[in-house]
Coordinates of C-alpha atoms in Angstrom, one line a residue:
M1 CA 87.0 101.0 99.6
S2 CA 90.6 101.0 100.0
H3 CA 92.3 100.8 103.5
Q4 CA 93.7 104.3 102.9
Q5 CA 89.9 105.5 101.5
Q6 CA 88.6 104.2 105.0
F7 CA 91.1 105.8 107.0
I8 CA 90.5 109.3 105.1
A9 CA 86.8 109.0 105.3
Q10 CA 87.3 108.3 108.9
Y11 CA 89.4 110.7 110.0
Q12 CA 88.6 113.5 107.5
S13 CA 87.5 115.7 110.5
L14 CA 90.4 115.3 112.5
I15 CA 93.3 116.0 110.3
E16 CA 91.1 118.9 108.7
E17 CA 91.3 120.0 112.0
F18 CA 94.9 120.1 113.1
A19 CA 96.0 120.7 109.6
Q20 CA 93.6 124.1 109.9
T21 CA 95.2 124.5 113.3
Q22 CA 99.2 123.6 112.6
Q23 CA 99.1 125.9 108.9
V24 CA 102.5 123.6 108.2
P25 CA 102.3 120.5 106.4
F26 CA 102.6 117.3 108.9
Y27 CA 103.3 113.9 108.0
A28 CA 100.6 111.0 109.7
Y29 CA 100.5 107.8 110.5
D30 CA 97.6 105.2 111.0
I31 CA 99.1 103.2 114.5
D32 CA 96.1 101.2 115.0
G33 CA 95.9 100.4 110.9
L34 CA 99.6 99.7 111.3
A35 CA 99.7 97.2 114.3
A36 CA 96.8 95.2 112.9
H37 CA 98.9 94.4 109.5
I38 CA 101.9 93.6 110.8
C39 CA 99.8 91.1 113.6
E40 CA 99.2 89.7 110.3
L41 CA 102.5 89.5 109.1
V42 CA 104.3 87.8 111.5
N43 CA 104.3 84.1 111.5
D44 CA 106.5 81.3 113.0
D45 CA 107.5 79.9 110.1
I46 CA 109.0 83.3 108.3
K47 CA 111.3 85.6 110.2
L48 CA 110.8 88.9 109.6
W49 CA 112.5 92.3 110.0
F50 CA 112.2 95.6 109.7
A51 CA 114.4 98.1 107.3
V52 CA 114.5 100.8 109.8
K53 CA 115.5 103.1 106.5
A54 CA 111.8 102.8 105.4
N55 CA 111.1 104.5 108.7
P56 CA 112.8 104.7 111.8
L57 CA 110.0 107.2 113.9
S58 CA 110.1 106.0 117.3
S59 CA 106.5 105.7 116.8
V60 CA 106.5 102.9 114.1
I61 CA 109.5 100.7 115.9
Q62 CA 107.4 100.9 119.1
T63 CA 104.6 99.2 117.4
L64 CA 106.5 96.8 115.3
A65 CA 108.4 95.9 117.9
Q66 CA 105.5 94.7 119.9
Q67 CA 104.2 92.9 117.0
G68 CA 107.5 90.6 116.8
M69 CA 109.1 92.4 114.2
Q70 CA 112.5 92.1 114.4
F71 CA 115.0 95.1 113.2
D72 CA 117.8 95.6 110.0
V73 CA 119.6 98.6 110.7
A74 CA 122.0 100.2 108.5
S75 CA 123.7 102.9 110.3
S76 CA 124.8 104.4 113.9
G77 CA 122.4 106.5 113.6
E78 CA 119.4 104.2 113.5
L79 CA 120.6 102.1 115.8
T80 CA 120.7 104.6 118.6
Q81 CA 117.4 105.1 117.3
V82 CA 116.0 101.5 117.8
L83 CA 117.7 101.0 121.0
A84 CA 116.1 104.0 122.3
Q85 CA 113.0 102.4 122.1
G86 CA 113.9 99.5 123.8
V87 CA 114.8 96.5 121.3
N88 CA 116.5 93.9 122.6
P89 CA 120.3 94.1 120.9
S90 CA 119.6 90.5 119.8
H91 CA 116.3 91.4 117.7
I92 CA 118.7 94.0 115.8
L93 CA 120.7 92.6 112.1
N94 CA 123.1 95.1 111.2
T95 CA 123.4 96.0 107.0
G96 CA 124.2 98.5 105.0
P97 CA 127.4 98.7 102.5
A98 CA 129.5 101.2 104.4
K99 CA 130.5 99.6 107.8
S100 CA 133.3 101.3 109.0
R101 CA 135.5 100.3 111.8
A102 CA 134.0 102.8 113.9
Q103 CA 130.3 101.8 113.5
I104 CA 130.9 98.0 113.8
Q105 CA 132.5 98.8 117.2
H106 CA 129.8 100.5 118.2
F107 CA 127.4 98.0 117.3
L108 CA 129.2 95.9 119.5
T109 CA 129.2 97.9 122.3
N110 CA 125.8 97.8 122.1
G111 CA 125.5 94.0 122.1
V112 CA 124.1 93.6 118.4
N113 CA 125.4 90.5 117.2
I114 CA 124.4 89.7 113.5
F115 CA 126.8 91.2 110.7
V116 CA 125.6 91.5 107.1
A117 CA 129.4 91.7 105.7
E118 CA 129.4 92.6 102.1
S119 CA 133.0 92.4 100.8
V120 CA 135.8 90.6 101.9
N121 CA 137.1 93.5 103.8
Q122 CA 133.9 93.7 105.8
L123 CA 134.2 90.6 106.8
A124 CA 137.8 90.7 108.1
L125 CA 137.2 93.9 109.7
I126 CA 134.6 92.4 111.6
N127 CA 136.2 89.2 112.3
E128 CA 139.0 91.7 113.6
L129 CA 136.7 93.6 116.0
A130 CA 135.4 90.6 117.0
K131 CA 138.6 88.9 118.4
E132 CA 139.5 92.8 119.8
N133 CA 135.9 92.6 121.7
D134 CA 136.8 89.0 122.5
V135 CA 133.2 87.7 121.3
R136 CA 132.4 85.7 118.8
V137 CA 129.7 86.7 115.9
S138 CA 126.5 85.8 113.3
V139 CA 127.2 86.2 109.7
L140 CA 125.7 86.1 106.3
L141 CA 127.8 86.7 103.5
R142 CA 125.5 89.3 100.7
V143 CA 125.6 87.6 97.4
Q144 CA 124.7 89.0 94.0
L145 CA 123.5 87.0 91.4
R146 CA 122.9 87.7 87.5
F147 CA 119.2 86.9 86.0
E148 CA 117.5 87.5 83.0
Q149 CA 115.7 90.1 84.2
S150 CA 115.7 94.2 83.5
S151 CA 118.1 96.1 85.5
D152 CA 115.4 99.0 86.2
N153 CA 115.3 99.0 89.9
P154 CA 115.6 100.9 92.7
L155 CA 118.4 98.3 94.1
G156 CA 120.5 97.8 91.1
G157 CA 118.7 94.6 89.6
N158 CA 121.7 92.7 87.5
E159 CA 123.9 96.5 87.5
L160 CA 126.7 96.3 89.1
T161 CA 126.2 97.9 92.7
P162 CA 128.1 97.8 96.6
F163 CA 126.5 95.3 97.9
G164 CA 127.9 92.0 98.0
L165 CA 130.0 90.7 96.2
G166 CA 129.0 87.4 93.3
A167 CA 129.7 84.2 94.2
A168 CA 133.0 83.8 92.3
E169 CA 134.4 86.2 94.4
W170 CA 133.3 85.3 97.8
Q171 CA 134.6 81.6 96.5
A172 CA 137.9 82.8 96.8
I173 CA 138.4 83.2 100.8
E174 CA 139.0 80.3 103.5
L175 CA 136.6 80.5 106.6
S176 CA 139.3 79.3 108.8
D177 CA 140.9 82.4 107.9
Y178 CA 138.2 84.4 110.5
G179 CA 138.3 82.2 113.3
N180 CA 135.6 84.5 115.5
I181 CA 133.1 84.4 113.2
D182 CA 130.5 81.8 112.6
V183 CA 129.0 81.9 109.2
I184 CA 125.4 81.1 109.2
G185 CA 123.4 82.0 106.2
L186 CA 123.9 83.9 102.5
H187 CA 122.1 87.1 102.3
I188 CA 120.3 88.4 98.7
F189 CA 118.3 91.6 97.8
Q190 CA 118.9 93.2 94.3
W191 CA 114.9 93.7 93.8
G192 CA 113.0 96.6 94.9
N193 CA 109.1 97.3 95.0
M194 CA 108.1 94.3 92.9
L195 CA 104.7 94.3 92.2
E196 CA 104.3 90.6 90.2
A197 CA 104.8 88.4 92.7
Q198 CA 105.1 84.9 90.5
Q199 CA 107.7 87.0 88.7
L200 CA 109.1 88.1 92.5
I201 CA 108.6 84.2 93.3
S202 CA 110.5 83.1 90.5
L203 CA 113.6 84.9 91.6
W204 CA 113.0 84.1 94.8
Q205 CA 113.2 80.3 93.6
A206 CA 116.3 80.8 90.8
M207 CA 118.5 81.6 94.1
I208 CA 118.6 78.7 95.7
S209 CA 120.9 76.6 93.7
P210 CA 123.8 78.5 93.4
L211 CA 123.5 80.3 97.0
K212 CA 123.4 76.2 97.9
A213 CA 126.5 76.3 96.0
L214 CA 128.6 78.8 97.2
A215 CA 127.9 77.6 100.7
D216 CA 128.8 73.9 100.0
T217 CA 132.5 75.1 98.1
L218 CA 133.1 77.8 100.9
G219 CA 132.1 74.2 103.8
F220 CA 129.7 75.9 105.7
E221 CA 126.0 74.9 106.8
L222 CA 123.6 77.1 105.1
K223 CA 121.4 77.6 108.3
V224 CA 119.6 81.1 107.2
L225 CA 118.8 82.3 104.0
D226 CA 118.1 86.0 104.2
L227 CA 116.3 87.2 100.8
G228 CA 116.4 90.5 101.6
G229 CA 112.5 92.5 100.8
G230 CA 111.7 93.4 97.7
L231 CA 108.0 93.0 97.8
G232 CA 105.6 96.3 96.6
V233 CA 103.2 98.7 96.7
P234 CA 100.8 100.5 94.1
Y235 CA 101.2 103.7 93.8
D236 CA 99.6 104.8 91.0
G237 CA 96.0 104.5 92.5
D238 CA 95.8 100.7 91.2
E239 CA 94.0 98.8 93.8
R240 CA 96.5 95.6 93.1
T241 CA 98.8 94.2 95.7
L242 CA 101.0 91.4 96.8
S243 CA 98.7 88.7 98.5
W244 CA 100.9 88.1 101.3
P245 CA 99.3 84.3 101.9
A246 CA 100.2 83.3 98.6
L247 CA 103.6 84.8 99.4
K248 CA 103.9 83.3 102.6
A249 CA 103.3 79.5 101.5
A250 CA 105.9 79.8 98.4
L251 CA 108.4 80.8 100.9
V252 CA 107.6 78.0 103.1
A253 CA 108.1 76.1 100.2
I254 CA 111.6 77.4 99.3
K255 CA 112.8 77.3 102.8
R256 CA 112.3 73.6 102.6
T257 CA 113.8 73.4 99.1
A258 CA 116.4 75.1 100.5
G259 CA 117.0 73.1 103.8
V260 CA 117.4 76.0 105.5
E261 CA 116.8 76.5 109.3
E262 CA 115.6 80.0 109.1
L263 CA 114.6 81.9 106.0
W264 CA 114.5 86.0 106.9
L265 CA 112.8 88.5 105.1
E266 CA 113.3 92.5 105.4
L267 CA 110.5 93.9 104.7
G268 CA 109.9 97.7 104.7
R269 CA 107.2 99.6 102.5
F270 CA 105.4 96.3 102.1
A271 CA 105.0 96.8 106.2
V272 CA 104.8 100.2 107.0
A273 CA 104.0 102.4 103.6
E274 CA 100.4 102.2 103.6
F275 CA 99.7 104.0 107.0
G276 CA 101.3 107.1 106.5
Y277 CA 99.9 110.0 105.3
Y278 CA 101.8 113.4 104.1
V279 CA 99.4 116.6 104.2
N280 CA 100.4 119.2 102.0
R281 CA 98.5 123.0 101.8
V282 CA 97.8 124.6 98.5
V283 CA 99.8 127.9 98.2
D284 CA 99.2 129.2 94.6
I285 CA 96.8 128.0 91.6
K286 CA 97.6 129.0 88.0
H287 CA 97.2 128.2 84.7
N288 CA 100.0 128.7 82.0
Y289 CA 100.3 127.8 78.6
Q290 CA 96.9 125.4 78.7
Q291 CA 98.1 123.4 81.6
D292 CA 96.7 124.0 85.2
L293 CA 99.4 124.2 88.2
A294 CA 99.4 124.1 91.6
V295 CA 102.1 125.1 94.1
M296 CA 102.2 124.1 97.2
Q297 CA 103.6 124.7 100.6
G298 CA 105.9 121.8 101.0
G299 CA 107.7 119.8 98.0
I300 CA 111.0 117.4 97.7
N301 CA 112.1 118.7 100.7
H302 CA 109.5 117.1 102.7
L303 CA 109.1 114.1 100.1
L304 CA 111.7 113.6 97.4
R305 CA 110.6 110.4 96.1
P306 CA 108.7 111.6 93.1
A307 CA 111.2 113.3 91.6
I308 CA 114.4 110.0 91.8
T309 CA 111.3 107.2 90.9
N310 CA 109.4 110.0 88.3
Q311 CA 106.5 108.2 90.3
P312 CA 104.4 110.4 92.8
F313 CA 102.4 108.9 95.7
P314 CA 98.6 109.3 95.0
V315 CA 96.7 112.5 96.1
T316 CA 93.3 113.3 97.7
L317 CA 91.6 116.4 98.1
L318 CA 91.0 116.4 101.8
R319 CA 87.7 118.2 101.3
S320 CA 84.7 117.2 99.5
S321 CA 84.2 118.7 96.3
S322 CA 81.9 116.8 93.8
A323 CA 83.5 118.4 91.0
Q324 CA 84.7 117.4 87.6
Q325 CA 88.4 115.9 88.1
K326 CA 91.5 117.7 85.7
P327 CA 94.7 116.8 85.4
F328 CA 97.0 119.3 87.8
H329 CA 101.4 119.6 87.6
I330 CA 101.7 119.7 91.8
H331 CA 104.9 121.9 92.8
G332 CA 106.9 122.6 95.8
P333 CA 108.4 125.8 96.9
L334 CA 111.7 124.9 95.9
C335 CA 113.5 126.9 93.4
T336 CA 114.5 124.1 90.8
S337 CA 111.5 123.0 88.4
L338 CA 112.7 119.2 89.8
D339 CA 110.5 120.5 92.7
K340 CA 107.8 118.4 91.3
L341 CA 105.3 115.3 93.5
G342 CA 103.7 114.8 89.7
T343 CA 100.7 115.5 87.8
L344 CA 98.0 113.7 89.5
A345 CA 93.5 113.9 88.6
L346 CA 91.9 116.9 91.2
P347 CA 88.9 118.3 91.2
S348 CA 88.9 121.3 88.9
D349 CA 87.9 123.7 91.7
L350 CA 90.8 123.4 93.8
A351 CA 91.8 126.4 95.3
V352 CA 94.4 128.1 97.5
D353 CA 94.5 127.0 100.8
D354 CA 93.2 123.6 100.5
Y355 CA 95.0 121.0 102.0
L356 CA 96.0 117.6 99.7
I357 CA 96.2 114.2 101.3
F358 CA 99.0 111.6 99.9
S359 CA 99.0 108.5 100.7
Q360 CA 101.6 105.0 100.9
C361 CA 104.3 107.8 102.8
G362 CA 104.4 105.3 105.7
A363 CA 108.1 104.6 103.6
Y364 CA 110.2 106.7 102.6
G365 CA 108.5 109.8 103.4
F366 CA 110.1 112.8 105.1
T367 CA 114.1 110.8 105.8
E368 CA 114.3 110.4 102.3
S369 CA 113.9 113.9 101.5
M370 CA 116.1 117.2 101.1
P371 CA 115.1 119.3 103.9
F372 CA 117.0 122.2 104.1
F373 CA 117.0 123.3 100.5
L374 CA 115.9 126.7 100.6
C375 CA 115.6 127.1 104.6
H376 CA 111.7 126.1 104.7
E377 CA 110.0 124.2 107.9
L378 CA 110.4 120.5 108.7
P379 CA 107.1 119.6 108.5
A380 CA 105.9 117.9 111.9
E381 CA 105.0 113.9 112.1
V382 CA 101.7 113.1 114.1
V383 CA 100.7 109.6 114.8
I384 CA 96.5 108.6 115.0
S385 CA 95.5 106.1 117.3
N386 CA 92.2 105.7 119.2
G387 CA 90.7 108.4 117.6
K388 CA 93.4 111.3 119.0
V389 CA 96.2 112.8 117.2
S390 CA 99.6 112.8 119.1
V391 CA 102.6 115.1 118.0
I392 CA 105.1 113.1 117.7
R393 CA 107.3 116.2 116.1
P394 CA 106.1 119.7 116.3
A395 CA 107.1 121.8 112.6
L396 CA 110.3 123.0 113.2
P397 CA 112.0 126.3 111.5
A398 CA 115.4 126.9 110.0
S399 CA 116.6 128.3 112.8
S400 CA 116.5 124.8 114.7
Y401 CA 119.3 123.0 112.5
L402 CA 121.0 126.7 111.4
Y403 CA 124.2 127.7 113.1

């Protein structure tokens, strides 16, 4: 039995009771499971950063901070949220392809001292503002490399993207022109949601030689190598998962081969995905053109990922049923055929007012969605810990955001 199945079985009655009381879709997070998982990941060999874009919920950030994670923050809004949870600015790394003058200043004002530079212009702007603020900052240059690898990937793979520059483009700079910056390392992150360990390890290994060569050409000591993230989780019900001990052993070897003081990873879905659930109510069932459809109270306004990846989240009927399963086309409430959460197997006795629980929703859930279209309510977000449900954000009507 998977962790998700165990969690649903353990808390089924609690989740059903909350769903029946609230009558709105909601996200539920297994905080105890999350804490135990992060405790297993954090170690002295690899520095782990949490990519806040995956889930900026206050309780998630607090739990990860308590377990020793650092934070990869890509916007002023994410920074404000992370600082509000008591995170020390020294544990924050500023990433992201679009760093405006105002954003960089906001990070410097709040004590953040580590930046990833994605372009020559960005490097110059970081240096200029560091000088104006009379501080020295540490910078990693983000690099794009090309590999013999398919580019059908959420982060672009070999495609031209706004993330970083090629080695040849970085070689054109003179580090002596940036007097308030210490370039301490290189950052590379081009592949997302990878599930084949050997493929991921091979990509990491192939990065070492060109990155070391770039550092040598620019004339700085490569102290830090940031391999980004990309560690995937399965969404198709397959039980295969990446083995963290095996990956860690490979990373330790890569760290040794690269000769760096620190090796960094920025984890998103691998850190939090399996500890989040989306609970959604069936509002209509119909049979049309020999196919079965379930229309839900919430759709891509709460859970967008299926529409942009064509990959649904795993789903389970919240109540018990012994009925034979059959495929249902699961649609949301929006007036567009794009609002589809997938075609998935469910018990044939699925009925109006039943609840479905989608798993693997701890990452890229509500904050990746399109919540304002058609002015439906925003979903609630709750955490479950020690057998209790705590509402972090209640469901909110459209009047809460329309002016």
